[in-house]
Amino acid sequence: MREWGMFMKISAVTAASMLVLCCSANADVSISNKPTQNMSCSAGVCMPTAPKAVLNVDDLTTMLASGDVTVKTGTLAKDIDIDQPLTWSSTSRLTLDAQQSVTVKKQITVAGTGALTVVANDTGGAKAKNKAGEFIIVPEHGSVQFLDLSSSLMIDGNAYTLVGDIKTLASDIATNPSGFYALAKSYDASVDGAYSAAPITTLFQGVLEGLGNEIVSLSIRSGGGGALIGLFPAIDSPAIIRHLGIVKANLSASASHGIGLLVGGDSFGLIERCWTNGSISLSNSLAAGGLTSGNEGTITNSYAQVRVQGYDPWKTLGGLVGFNDGLISSSYAIRSVALRNGTLVYVGGLVGENTGIIVDSYARNHIADGKNNDTSRYGGLVGENAPGAQIETSYAAGPITSHSQGVHIGGFIGEDEAAPGSIHDSYWDLDMGVSDPSRGAGNVENDPGIAGLSDTQPKSGLPDGFDPKIWGQSPSINSGYPYLLANPPK
């Protein structure tokens, strides 16, 4: 088992890991408020008779009142979309079985002791080719809620233990760190009061399915001792945390090794479709990020809207992640990162220090400092980009306010130590951040792969290199800046 140190290395991220899944529902079964169309239901099994089909939500609810129901795509359709809220209170089991993805866009509520089974990627077993589907819950729009913890949840053949609060989750993980757990519904952590350390103390190696639910008002107040401060202190491979929000959180620590709303230390696992908002305050601490202070695994389709404020820290501050030695894709950070009286500090709108890979991501943070010395680095996206790091199709758009002398400040990167050619198709907003078009990096003039754009340019169309299958642009979304189609701003 790994130690919980902040800066342990992992094996190189393969090129295949960088692929971003973005599937459009061209052939789907929609569970909606429209009349049932192109669906055949018999003996509790509903299947489409055409590639595009609708199952009326009231029709489905009526069937669930009297028995188990299976909705399958069969071979005609590919995806199942929950486009309308669905509730049933019987003991019946609903099975959603798709060739590719099952996407929950509205709330599913299992109000009684009923059950839910989800089967995604049902394309013929382990030897099937061209698998392209997954179980997706759209953050802050879709969710699955169980009102009775004795209900049953199965996802892709795994049985999940339903939990209703943080203390039960911590106890269950202590008993079985490799188990499968799901947050049955959103939990108001204000009733717990302020924790003095990470409430989950066991190194997690299992799966936590948030089901689109949120932990609200998590509060941690730590006096130091080198602790890792977050919901989890760290997570180890092959851990997965997905579809979970940590909102209205307030964390503060002094003399900690790391602090992040979801993970206080390193994440060696997969964090997928998670989101955080709230505030972090730290002093004399090693690293902080709005989601996690360290990433040595994969973070994808996630975001942080967290105010990160440090006093006398020593290492890294980032809007999403403090230190990245893994892969960050299709993710963003919005709010502010501020520093007072720092020494040897790397501050970035998305990542403080990057030795890994960042692709299709952005930061719209306000970065501010106090009076710091000339060893500090400030960048709109990344504070320091270390040798071996890579960045592709990403941007920064936010003001950088500095009262220091001699520090390295770049519109995109504070200090770039990576080899030329390590950055591709990346940009910063000249009117919002550093106005000098040669200062994409604070230490390298005209750093290749980085370009400054006027504020109107990214708002009038996608920059060169941005894939329209991944990125969108609209005057009414993200203040006109490019946004991620699979992870739009909320």
Short mmCIF file of C-alpha atoms in Angstrom, two decimals:
data_model
loop_
_atom_site.label_atom_id
_atom_site.label_comp_id
_atom_site.label_asym_id
_atom_site.label_seq_id
_atom_site.Cartn_x
_atom_site.Cartn_y
_atom_site.Cartn_z
CA MET A 1 0.00 0.00 0.00
CA ARG A 2 1.25 3.46 -0.86
CA GLU A 3 2.14 6.04 1.71
CA TRP A 4 -0.03 9.13 1.77
CA GLY A 5 2.72 11.50 0.66
CA MET A 6 1.82 14.39 -1.59
CA PHE A 7 4.22 13.99 -4.46
CA MET A 8 4.61 10.31 -5.27
CA LYS A 9 4.90 9.47 -8.95
CA ILE A 10 2.69 7.15 -10.97
CA SER A 11 3.31 5.45 -14.28
CA ALA A 12 2.92 7.54 -17.42
CA VAL A 13 -0.61 8.24 -18.58
CA THR A 14 -1.21 6.49 -21.87
CA ALA A 15 -2.49 8.30 -24.91
CA ALA A 16 -5.63 6.20 -24.77
CA SER A 17 -6.40 7.62 -21.33
CA MET A 18 -6.69 11.06 -22.86
CA LEU A 19 -9.72 10.21 -24.98
CA VAL A 20 -12.85 12.08 -23.93
CA LEU A 21 -16.13 10.27 -24.28
CA CYS A 22 -18.87 12.42 -25.75
CA CYS A 23 -21.74 10.57 -27.28
CA SER A 24 -24.82 12.12 -28.80
CA ALA A 25 -28.13 10.37 -28.41
CA ASN A 26 -28.87 9.76 -32.09
CA ALA A 27 -30.55 6.43 -31.38
CA ASP A 28 -32.10 6.38 -27.94
CA VAL A 29 -35.00 5.45 -25.72
CA SER A 30 -36.24 8.59 -23.98
CA ILE A 31 -38.22 8.28 -20.75
CA SER A 32 -40.14 11.55 -20.87
CA ASN A 33 -43.55 13.20 -20.57
CA LYS A 34 -44.22 12.71 -24.28
CA PRO A 35 -46.61 9.99 -25.46
CA THR A 36 -45.18 6.49 -25.71
CA GLN A 37 -43.99 5.90 -29.26
CA ASN A 38 -42.07 3.13 -31.03
CA MET A 39 -42.02 1.02 -27.85
CA SER A 40 -43.31 -2.49 -27.29
CA CYS A 41 -43.99 -3.55 -23.67
CA SER A 42 -44.86 -7.12 -22.80
CA ALA A 43 -44.49 -9.21 -19.61
CA GLY A 44 -42.62 -6.39 -17.88
CA VAL A 45 -40.08 -5.83 -20.68
CA CYS A 46 -40.13 -2.68 -22.85
CA MET A 47 -38.06 -2.51 -26.05
CA PRO A 48 -37.95 -0.05 -28.94
CA THR A 49 -39.33 -0.90 -32.36
CA ALA A 50 -37.31 1.90 -34.01
CA PRO A 51 -33.96 3.61 -33.31
CA LYS A 52 -35.76 6.61 -31.75
CA ALA A 53 -38.37 5.70 -29.16
CA VAL A 54 -40.26 7.28 -26.26
CA LEU A 55 -41.58 5.64 -23.11
CA ASN A 56 -44.00 7.91 -21.30
CA VAL A 57 -42.98 8.35 -17.66
CA ASP A 58 -46.56 7.91 -16.40
CA ASP A 59 -46.89 4.68 -18.36
CA LEU A 60 -43.67 3.43 -16.79
CA THR A 61 -44.82 4.45 -13.30
CA THR A 62 -48.08 2.56 -13.78
CA MET A 63 -46.21 -0.59 -14.78
CA LEU A 64 -43.85 -0.29 -11.77
CA ALA A 65 -46.87 -0.10 -9.45
CA SER A 66 -47.71 -3.70 -10.30
CA GLY A 67 -44.35 -5.39 -10.89
CA ASP A 68 -40.74 -5.31 -12.06
CA VAL A 69 -40.00 -3.52 -15.34
CA THR A 70 -37.02 -3.81 -17.66
CA VAL A 71 -36.37 -1.10 -20.25
CA LYS A 72 -33.91 -2.31 -22.89
CA THR A 73 -32.47 -0.68 -25.99
CA GLY A 74 -32.21 -4.03 -27.75
CA THR A 75 -30.29 -3.81 -31.01
CA LEU A 76 -32.21 -0.90 -32.51
CA ALA A 77 -31.41 1.87 -30.04
CA LYS A 78 -28.14 2.59 -28.21
CA ASP A 79 -28.85 4.82 -25.18
CA ILE A 80 -31.49 5.28 -22.50
CA ASP A 81 -32.13 8.87 -21.38
CA ILE A 82 -34.11 9.86 -18.29
CA ASP A 83 -35.58 13.15 -19.53
CA GLN A 84 -38.37 13.51 -16.95
CA PRO A 85 -38.49 13.00 -13.15
CA LEU A 86 -39.46 9.44 -12.26
CA THR A 87 -40.80 8.22 -8.89
CA TRP A 88 -42.25 4.94 -7.72
CA SER A 89 -43.11 3.72 -4.20
CA SER A 90 -43.72 0.01 -4.76
CA THR A 91 -41.26 -2.82 -4.12
CA SER A 92 -40.67 -3.21 -7.86
CA ARG A 93 -37.25 -3.23 -9.52
CA LEU A 94 -36.59 -1.02 -12.53
CA THR A 95 -33.84 -2.27 -14.83
CA LEU A 96 -32.30 0.10 -17.39
CA ASP A 97 -30.29 -1.94 -19.89
CA ALA A 98 -28.53 -0.05 -22.71
CA GLN A 99 -26.17 -1.02 -25.51
CA GLN A 100 -24.22 2.12 -24.74
CA SER A 101 -25.09 4.78 -22.14
CA VAL A 102 -27.74 5.28 -19.50
CA THR A 103 -27.99 9.04 -18.89
CA VAL A 104 -29.94 10.48 -15.96
CA LYS A 105 -30.90 14.09 -16.72
CA LYS A 106 -33.68 14.40 -14.13
CA GLN A 107 -34.31 12.98 -10.67
CA ILE A 108 -35.13 9.31 -10.15
CA THR A 109 -36.71 8.66 -6.75
CA VAL A 110 -37.12 5.16 -5.31
CA ALA A 111 -39.66 6.19 -2.67
CA GLY A 112 -40.40 2.75 -1.21
CA THR A 113 -38.30 -0.38 -0.84
CA GLY A 114 -38.02 -0.80 -4.58
CA ALA A 115 -34.82 -1.41 -6.50
CA LEU A 116 -32.82 -0.10 -9.43
CA THR A 117 -30.50 -1.96 -11.78
CA VAL A 118 -28.39 -0.15 -14.39
CA VAL A 119 -26.59 -1.98 -17.18
CA ALA A 120 -24.50 0.22 -19.48
CA ASN A 121 -22.25 -0.95 -22.33
CA ASP A 122 -24.35 -4.09 -22.82
CA THR A 123 -22.80 -4.93 -26.18
CA GLY A 124 -22.10 -8.61 -25.83
CA GLY A 125 -19.86 -9.17 -22.82
CA ALA A 126 -16.18 -8.74 -22.11
CA LYS A 127 -15.11 -9.62 -25.67
CA ALA A 128 -17.44 -7.14 -27.34
CA LYS A 129 -15.84 -4.59 -29.67
CA ASN A 130 -16.29 -0.82 -29.85
CA LYS A 131 -17.62 -0.32 -26.34
CA ALA A 132 -18.59 3.32 -26.04
CA GLY A 133 -21.14 3.67 -23.25
CA GLU A 134 -21.33 4.40 -19.54
CA PHE A 135 -23.65 5.34 -16.69
CA ILE A 136 -23.95 9.14 -16.67
CA ILE A 137 -25.70 11.39 -14.17
CA VAL A 138 -25.74 15.01 -15.30
CA PRO A 139 -24.32 17.07 -12.38
CA GLU A 140 -26.78 19.37 -10.58
CA HIS A 141 -29.62 18.28 -12.87
CA GLY A 142 -29.96 14.52 -12.59
CA SER A 143 -29.82 12.31 -9.51
CA VAL A 144 -30.94 8.99 -8.11
CA GLN A 145 -32.43 9.09 -4.60
CA PHE A 146 -33.38 6.20 -2.35
CA LEU A 147 -35.67 7.03 0.59
CA ASP A 148 -35.17 3.60 2.20
CA LEU A 149 -31.62 2.40 2.81
CA SER A 150 -32.79 -1.22 2.60
CA SER A 151 -33.47 -0.79 -1.13
CA SER A 152 -31.27 -2.48 -3.70
CA LEU A 153 -28.93 -0.82 -6.21
CA MET A 154 -27.03 -2.74 -8.89
CA ILE A 155 -24.76 -1.01 -11.43
CA ASP A 156 -23.02 -3.05 -14.11
CA GLY A 157 -23.18 -6.22 -12.05
CA ASN A 158 -21.99 -4.71 -8.75
CA ALA A 159 -24.21 -4.46 -5.67
CA TYR A 160 -23.88 -1.13 -3.85
CA THR A 161 -24.33 -0.46 -0.15
CA LEU A 162 -26.60 2.55 0.33
CA VAL A 163 -25.47 5.08 2.94
CA GLY A 164 -27.27 8.14 4.23
CA ASP A 165 -24.60 10.12 6.11
CA ILE A 166 -20.87 10.71 6.42
CA LYS A 167 -20.35 8.79 9.66
CA THR A 168 -21.96 5.64 8.27
CA LEU A 169 -19.91 5.94 5.10
CA ALA A 170 -16.72 6.30 7.15
CA SER A 171 -17.62 3.26 9.28
CA ASP A 172 -18.46 1.11 6.25
CA ILE A 173 -15.23 2.05 4.47
CA ALA A 174 -13.23 1.25 7.63
CA THR A 175 -14.77 -2.22 7.55
CA ASN A 176 -14.28 -2.73 3.81
CA PRO A 177 -12.02 -0.16 2.07
CA SER A 178 -12.60 -1.86 -1.32
CA GLY A 179 -16.39 -1.96 -1.20
CA PHE A 180 -19.04 -0.41 -3.45
CA TYR A 181 -20.97 2.43 -1.80
CA ALA A 182 -23.64 4.89 -2.93
CA LEU A 183 -24.95 8.08 -1.31
CA ALA A 184 -28.69 7.40 -1.10
CA LYS A 185 -29.66 11.09 -1.12
CA SER A 186 -28.14 14.48 -0.41
CA TYR A 187 -26.87 14.91 3.15
CA ASP A 188 -26.77 18.09 5.24
CA ALA A 189 -23.47 17.82 7.12
CA SER A 190 -24.17 20.90 9.26
CA VAL A 191 -25.77 18.54 11.81
CA ASP A 192 -22.33 16.97 12.32
CA GLY A 193 -20.79 20.24 13.44
CA ALA A 194 -17.19 21.05 12.52
CA TYR A 195 -14.84 18.12 12.12
CA SER A 196 -11.26 18.52 13.36
CA ALA A 197 -9.86 16.22 10.66
CA ALA A 198 -10.94 14.33 7.55
CA PRO A 199 -14.11 12.44 8.59
CA ILE A 200 -13.21 9.38 6.50
CA THR A 201 -9.90 8.17 7.91
CA THR A 202 -9.41 4.90 5.98
CA LEU A 203 -7.45 4.88 2.72
CA PHE A 204 -10.19 4.23 0.16
CA GLN A 205 -9.73 1.72 -2.66
CA GLY A 206 -13.33 1.02 -3.63
CA VAL A 207 -16.11 2.81 -5.54
CA LEU A 208 -18.21 5.66 -4.21
CA GLU A 209 -21.20 6.45 -6.42
CA GLY A 210 -22.66 9.80 -5.42
CA LEU A 211 -25.71 9.26 -7.66
CA GLY A 212 -25.76 12.99 -8.40
CA ASN A 213 -26.35 13.80 -4.73
CA GLU A 214 -24.50 16.35 -2.61
CA ILE A 215 -22.87 16.62 0.79
CA VAL A 216 -23.90 20.07 1.95
CA SER A 217 -22.16 22.35 4.49
CA LEU A 218 -19.18 20.14 5.28
CA SER A 219 -17.05 21.99 7.86
CA ILE A 220 -13.51 21.04 8.91
CA ARG A 221 -11.36 23.09 11.28
CA SER A 222 -7.88 21.71 11.79
CA GLY A 223 -5.19 23.10 14.02
CA GLY A 224 -2.36 21.41 12.17
CA GLY A 225 -0.24 18.38 12.87
CA GLY A 226 0.50 17.71 9.21
CA ALA A 227 -2.96 16.32 8.48
CA LEU A 228 -4.61 15.88 5.08
CA ILE A 229 -7.86 17.86 5.22
CA GLY A 230 -10.88 16.94 3.06
CA LEU A 231 -13.80 14.54 2.99
CA PHE A 232 -11.17 11.87 2.25
CA PRO A 233 -7.54 12.26 3.38
CA ALA A 234 -6.42 10.39 0.23
CA ILE A 235 -7.68 7.74 -2.18
CA ASP A 236 -5.66 4.89 -3.61
CA SER A 237 -5.83 3.07 -6.94
CA PRO A 238 -8.18 1.58 -8.11
CA ALA A 239 -10.61 3.84 -6.21
CA ILE A 240 -13.38 5.60 -8.13
CA ILE A 241 -15.45 8.55 -6.91
CA ARG A 242 -18.10 9.79 -9.31
CA HIS A 243 -21.31 11.82 -9.50
CA LEU A 244 -20.72 13.48 -6.10
CA GLY A 245 -21.00 17.13 -5.08
CA ILE A 246 -19.40 18.78 -2.03
CA VAL A 247 -21.18 22.14 -1.73
CA LYS A 248 -21.29 25.08 0.67
CA ALA A 249 -18.20 23.63 2.31
CA ASN A 250 -15.87 25.55 4.61
CA LEU A 251 -12.43 24.13 5.33
CA SER A 252 -9.56 25.75 7.22
CA ALA A 253 -6.22 24.39 8.37
CA SER A 254 -2.79 25.41 9.54
CA ALA A 255 0.39 23.40 9.14
CA SER A 256 -1.39 20.77 7.04
CA HIS A 257 0.19 18.65 4.32
CA GLY A 258 -2.74 19.21 2.00
CA ILE A 259 -6.30 20.45 1.80
CA GLY A 260 -9.07 19.91 -0.76
CA LEU A 261 -12.83 19.71 -0.41
CA LEU A 262 -13.08 16.16 -1.78
CA VAL A 263 -9.58 14.79 -1.18
CA GLY A 264 -7.13 16.44 1.19
CA GLY A 265 -4.04 14.66 -0.10
CA ASP A 266 -3.29 12.64 -3.21
CA SER A 267 -5.84 10.97 -5.44
CA PHE A 268 -4.33 7.93 -7.14
CA GLY A 269 -7.74 6.84 -8.45
CA LEU A 270 -10.42 8.16 -10.78
CA ILE A 271 -12.54 11.23 -9.94
CA GLU A 272 -15.32 11.58 -12.47
CA ARG A 273 -18.19 14.07 -12.73
CA CYS A 274 -17.62 15.51 -9.27
CA TRP A 275 -18.09 19.14 -8.27
CA THR A 276 -17.30 21.36 -5.30
CA ASN A 277 -18.09 24.83 -4.07
CA GLY A 278 -17.28 26.71 -0.90
CA SER A 279 -14.09 28.10 0.63
CA ILE A 280 -10.65 26.98 1.77
CA SER A 281 -8.39 28.92 4.11
CA LEU A 282 -4.92 27.64 4.97
CA SER A 283 -1.66 28.81 6.51
CA ASN A 284 1.79 27.25 6.70
CA SER A 285 0.51 24.40 4.58
CA LEU A 286 1.89 22.40 1.70
CA ALA A 287 -0.78 22.39 -1.01
CA ALA A 288 -4.44 23.14 -1.67
CA GLY A 289 -6.97 22.71 -4.46
CA GLY A 290 -10.69 23.28 -4.74
CA LEU A 291 -11.29 19.59 -5.54
CA THR A 292 -8.15 17.84 -4.31
CA SER A 293 -4.72 19.03 -3.27
CA GLY A 294 -2.94 16.35 -5.30
CA ASN A 295 -3.82 14.29 -8.38
CA GLU A 296 -1.73 11.32 -9.47
CA GLY A 297 -4.59 9.49 -11.13
CA THR A 298 -7.33 10.86 -13.41
CA ILE A 299 -9.79 13.71 -12.95
CA THR A 300 -12.38 14.12 -15.70
CA ASN A 301 -15.59 16.08 -16.28
CA SER A 302 -15.28 17.73 -12.87
CA TYR A 303 -15.19 21.30 -11.63
CA ALA A 304 -14.61 23.52 -8.60
CA GLN A 305 -16.11 26.86 -7.68
CA VAL A 306 -14.07 27.40 -4.56
CA ARG A 307 -12.40 30.41 -2.99
CA VAL A 308 -8.89 29.25 -2.09
CA GLN A 309 -7.00 31.61 0.21
CA GLY A 310 -3.56 30.92 1.61
CA TYR A 311 -1.38 32.61 4.19
CA ASP A 312 2.32 31.77 4.35
CA PRO A 313 2.04 28.50 2.41
CA TRP A 314 5.14 26.89 0.97
CA LYS A 315 4.19 25.04 -2.15
CA THR A 316 1.12 25.04 -4.44
CA LEU A 317 -2.36 26.52 -4.74
CA GLY A 318 -4.78 25.73 -7.57
CA GLY A 319 -8.44 26.42 -8.22
CA LEU A 320 -9.06 22.71 -8.97
CA VAL A 321 -5.87 20.87 -7.93
CA GLY A 322 -2.75 21.96 -6.07
CA PHE A 323 -0.30 19.48 -7.61
CA ASN A 324 -1.00 17.39 -10.73
CA ASP A 325 1.10 14.43 -11.78
CA GLY A 326 -1.73 12.57 -13.50
CA LEU A 327 -4.37 13.42 -16.10
CA ILE A 328 -6.91 16.25 -15.88
CA SER A 329 -9.40 16.36 -18.74
CA SER A 330 -12.64 18.20 -19.51
CA SER A 331 -12.56 20.04 -16.18
CA TYR A 332 -12.56 23.63 -14.98
CA ALA A 333 -12.26 25.99 -12.02
CA ILE A 334 -14.14 29.23 -11.45
CA ARG A 335 -13.87 31.69 -8.56
CA SER A 336 -10.63 32.95 -6.98
CA VAL A 337 -7.22 31.91 -5.71
CA ALA A 338 -5.53 34.34 -3.34
CA LEU A 339 -2.19 34.31 -1.54
CA ARG A 340 -0.75 36.43 1.23
CA ASN A 341 2.93 36.55 2.25
CA GLY A 342 4.02 33.40 0.44
CA THR A 343 7.49 32.01 -0.16
CA LEU A 344 8.37 29.64 -3.04
CA VAL A 345 4.74 29.34 -4.09
CA TYR A 346 3.14 28.16 -7.34
CA VAL A 347 -0.35 29.56 -7.91
CA GLY A 348 -2.56 28.67 -10.87
CA GLY A 349 -6.19 29.21 -11.76
CA LEU A 350 -6.60 25.46 -12.40
CA VAL A 351 -3.40 23.82 -11.08
CA GLY A 352 -0.61 25.16 -8.89
CA GLU A 353 2.15 22.86 -10.15
CA ASN A 354 1.77 20.56 -13.15
CA THR A 355 4.07 17.64 -13.92
CA GLY A 356 1.31 15.64 -15.65
CA ILE A 357 -1.19 16.15 -18.46
CA ILE A 358 -3.96 18.74 -18.80
CA VAL A 359 -6.28 18.55 -21.78
CA ASP A 360 -9.54 20.31 -22.71
CA SER A 361 -9.76 22.29 -19.47
CA TYR A 362 -9.97 25.92 -18.38
CA ALA A 363 -9.85 28.38 -15.50
CA ARG A 364 -11.81 31.56 -15.00
CA ASN A 365 -10.34 32.47 -11.64
CA HIS A 366 -9.24 35.78 -10.16
CA ILE A 367 -5.68 35.29 -8.92
CA ALA A 368 -4.39 37.75 -6.35
CA ASP A 369 -1.34 37.98 -4.13
CA GLY A 370 0.02 40.03 -1.27
CA LYS A 371 3.66 40.96 -0.98
CA ASN A 372 5.58 37.84 -1.97
CA ASN A 373 9.17 37.25 -2.98
CA ASP A 374 10.72 36.59 -6.37
CA THR A 375 10.51 32.80 -6.04
CA SER A 376 6.70 32.80 -6.51
CA ARG A 377 4.99 31.86 -9.79
CA TYR A 378 1.51 32.91 -10.95
CA GLY A 379 -0.30 31.68 -14.05
CA GLY A 380 -3.85 31.98 -15.32
CA LEU A 381 -4.07 28.18 -15.74
CA VAL A 382 -0.89 26.77 -14.13
CA GLY A 383 1.59 28.26 -11.68
CA GLU A 384 4.55 26.10 -12.71
CA ASN A 385 4.67 23.70 -15.66
CA ALA A 386 7.48 21.29 -14.83
CA PRO A 387 9.72 19.28 -17.19
CA GLY A 388 7.74 16.48 -18.81
CA ALA A 389 4.36 18.17 -18.34
CA GLN A 390 1.90 18.53 -21.24
CA ILE A 391 -1.03 20.88 -21.86
CA GLU A 392 -3.41 20.80 -24.81
CA THR A 393 -6.52 22.73 -25.95
CA SER A 394 -7.02 24.66 -22.72
CA TYR A 395 -7.42 28.32 -21.77
CA ALA A 396 -7.36 30.85 -18.94
CA ALA A 397 -9.55 33.93 -18.63
CA GLY A 398 -9.33 35.84 -15.39
CA PRO A 399 -7.52 38.80 -13.82
CA ILE A 400 -4.16 38.40 -12.09
CA THR A 401 -3.52 41.03 -9.43
CA SER A 402 -0.01 41.23 -8.02
CA HIS A 403 1.58 43.55 -5.47
CA SER A 404 4.93 41.75 -5.51
CA GLN A 405 8.23 42.53 -7.16
CA GLY A 406 10.17 40.13 -9.35
CA VAL A 407 7.72 37.24 -9.34
CA HIS A 408 7.04 35.32 -12.56
CA ILE A 409 3.54 36.07 -13.85
CA GLY A 410 2.18 34.65 -17.08
CA GLY A 411 -1.24 34.91 -18.66
CA PHE A 412 -1.34 31.12 -18.99
CA ILE A 413 1.66 29.74 -17.05
CA GLY A 414 3.71 31.42 -14.34
CA GLU A 415 6.88 29.48 -15.11
CA ASP A 416 7.20 26.98 -17.95
CA GLU A 417 10.06 24.49 -17.53
CA ALA A 418 8.68 21.93 -20.01
CA ALA A 419 10.36 21.38 -23.37
CA PRO A 420 9.17 23.44 -26.34
CA GLY A 421 6.32 21.64 -28.05
CA SER A 422 4.79 20.40 -24.79
CA ILE A 423 1.89 22.85 -25.09
CA HIS A 424 -0.57 22.88 -27.99
CA ASP A 425 -3.52 25.08 -28.98
CA SER A 426 -3.82 26.90 -25.66
CA TYR A 427 -4.81 30.50 -24.92
CA TRP A 428 -5.30 33.25 -22.39
CA ASP A 429 -7.45 36.38 -22.41
CA LEU A 430 -5.27 39.45 -22.91
CA ASP A 431 -7.96 41.84 -21.69
CA MET A 432 -8.77 39.89 -18.52
CA GLY A 433 -5.27 38.78 -17.48
CA VAL A 434 -1.72 39.64 -18.57
CA SER A 435 -1.99 42.16 -21.41
CA ASP A 436 1.47 41.61 -22.91
CA PRO A 437 0.97 39.19 -25.87
CA SER A 438 4.49 37.79 -25.41
CA ARG A 439 3.89 36.78 -21.77
CA GLY A 440 1.84 33.61 -22.01
CA ALA A 441 4.53 32.23 -19.71
CA GLY A 442 6.16 34.43 -17.09
CA ASN A 443 9.68 33.20 -17.83
CA VAL A 444 9.60 32.54 -21.60
CA GLU A 445 8.74 35.16 -24.16
CA ASN A 446 6.39 33.94 -26.90
CA ASP A 447 6.25 30.46 -25.39
CA PRO A 448 5.21 28.14 -28.27
CA GLY A 449 1.73 26.65 -28.12
CA ILE A 450 0.28 29.54 -26.11
CA ALA A 451 -1.45 32.53 -27.70
CA GLY A 452 -3.05 35.63 -26.24
CA LEU A 453 -6.52 36.53 -27.51
CA SER A 454 -8.56 39.66 -27.06
CA ASP A 455 -11.66 39.22 -24.93
CA THR A 456 -13.91 39.22 -27.99
CA GLN A 457 -12.03 36.52 -29.91
CA PRO A 458 -12.92 33.43 -27.81
CA LYS A 459 -16.44 34.82 -27.42
CA SER A 460 -17.00 34.95 -31.16
CA GLY A 461 -16.05 31.36 -31.96
CA LEU A 462 -13.91 28.44 -30.88
CA PRO A 463 -10.13 29.06 -30.97
CA ASP A 464 -8.01 27.10 -33.41
CA GLY A 465 -7.55 23.49 -32.36
CA PHE A 466 -10.65 23.30 -30.16
CA ASP A 467 -12.74 20.29 -31.23
CA PRO A 468 -16.41 21.28 -31.73
CA LYS A 469 -17.37 17.77 -30.59
CA ILE A 470 -15.88 18.64 -27.18
CA TRP A 471 -16.24 22.43 -26.95
CA GLY A 472 -19.17 24.76 -27.47
CA GLN A 473 -19.50 28.53 -27.60
CA SER A 474 -22.61 30.62 -26.97
CA PRO A 475 -23.17 34.21 -25.80
CA SER A 476 -25.62 32.91 -23.17
CA ILE A 477 -23.35 30.22 -21.66
CA ASN A 478 -20.17 30.70 -19.59
CA SER A 479 -20.27 34.47 -20.16
CA GLY A 480 -19.60 33.79 -23.82
CA TYR A 481 -16.33 31.89 -23.28
CA PRO A 482 -15.88 28.37 -24.70
CA TYR A 483 -17.44 25.68 -22.51
CA LEU A 484 -17.25 21.91 -22.36
CA LEU A 485 -20.25 20.20 -23.96
CA ALA A 486 -20.07 17.26 -21.57
CA ASN A 487 -19.40 19.52 -18.56
CA PRO A 488 -21.17 22.85 -19.05
CA PRO A 489 -20.95 25.54 -16.34
CA LYS A 490 -23.73 25.57 -13.77
#
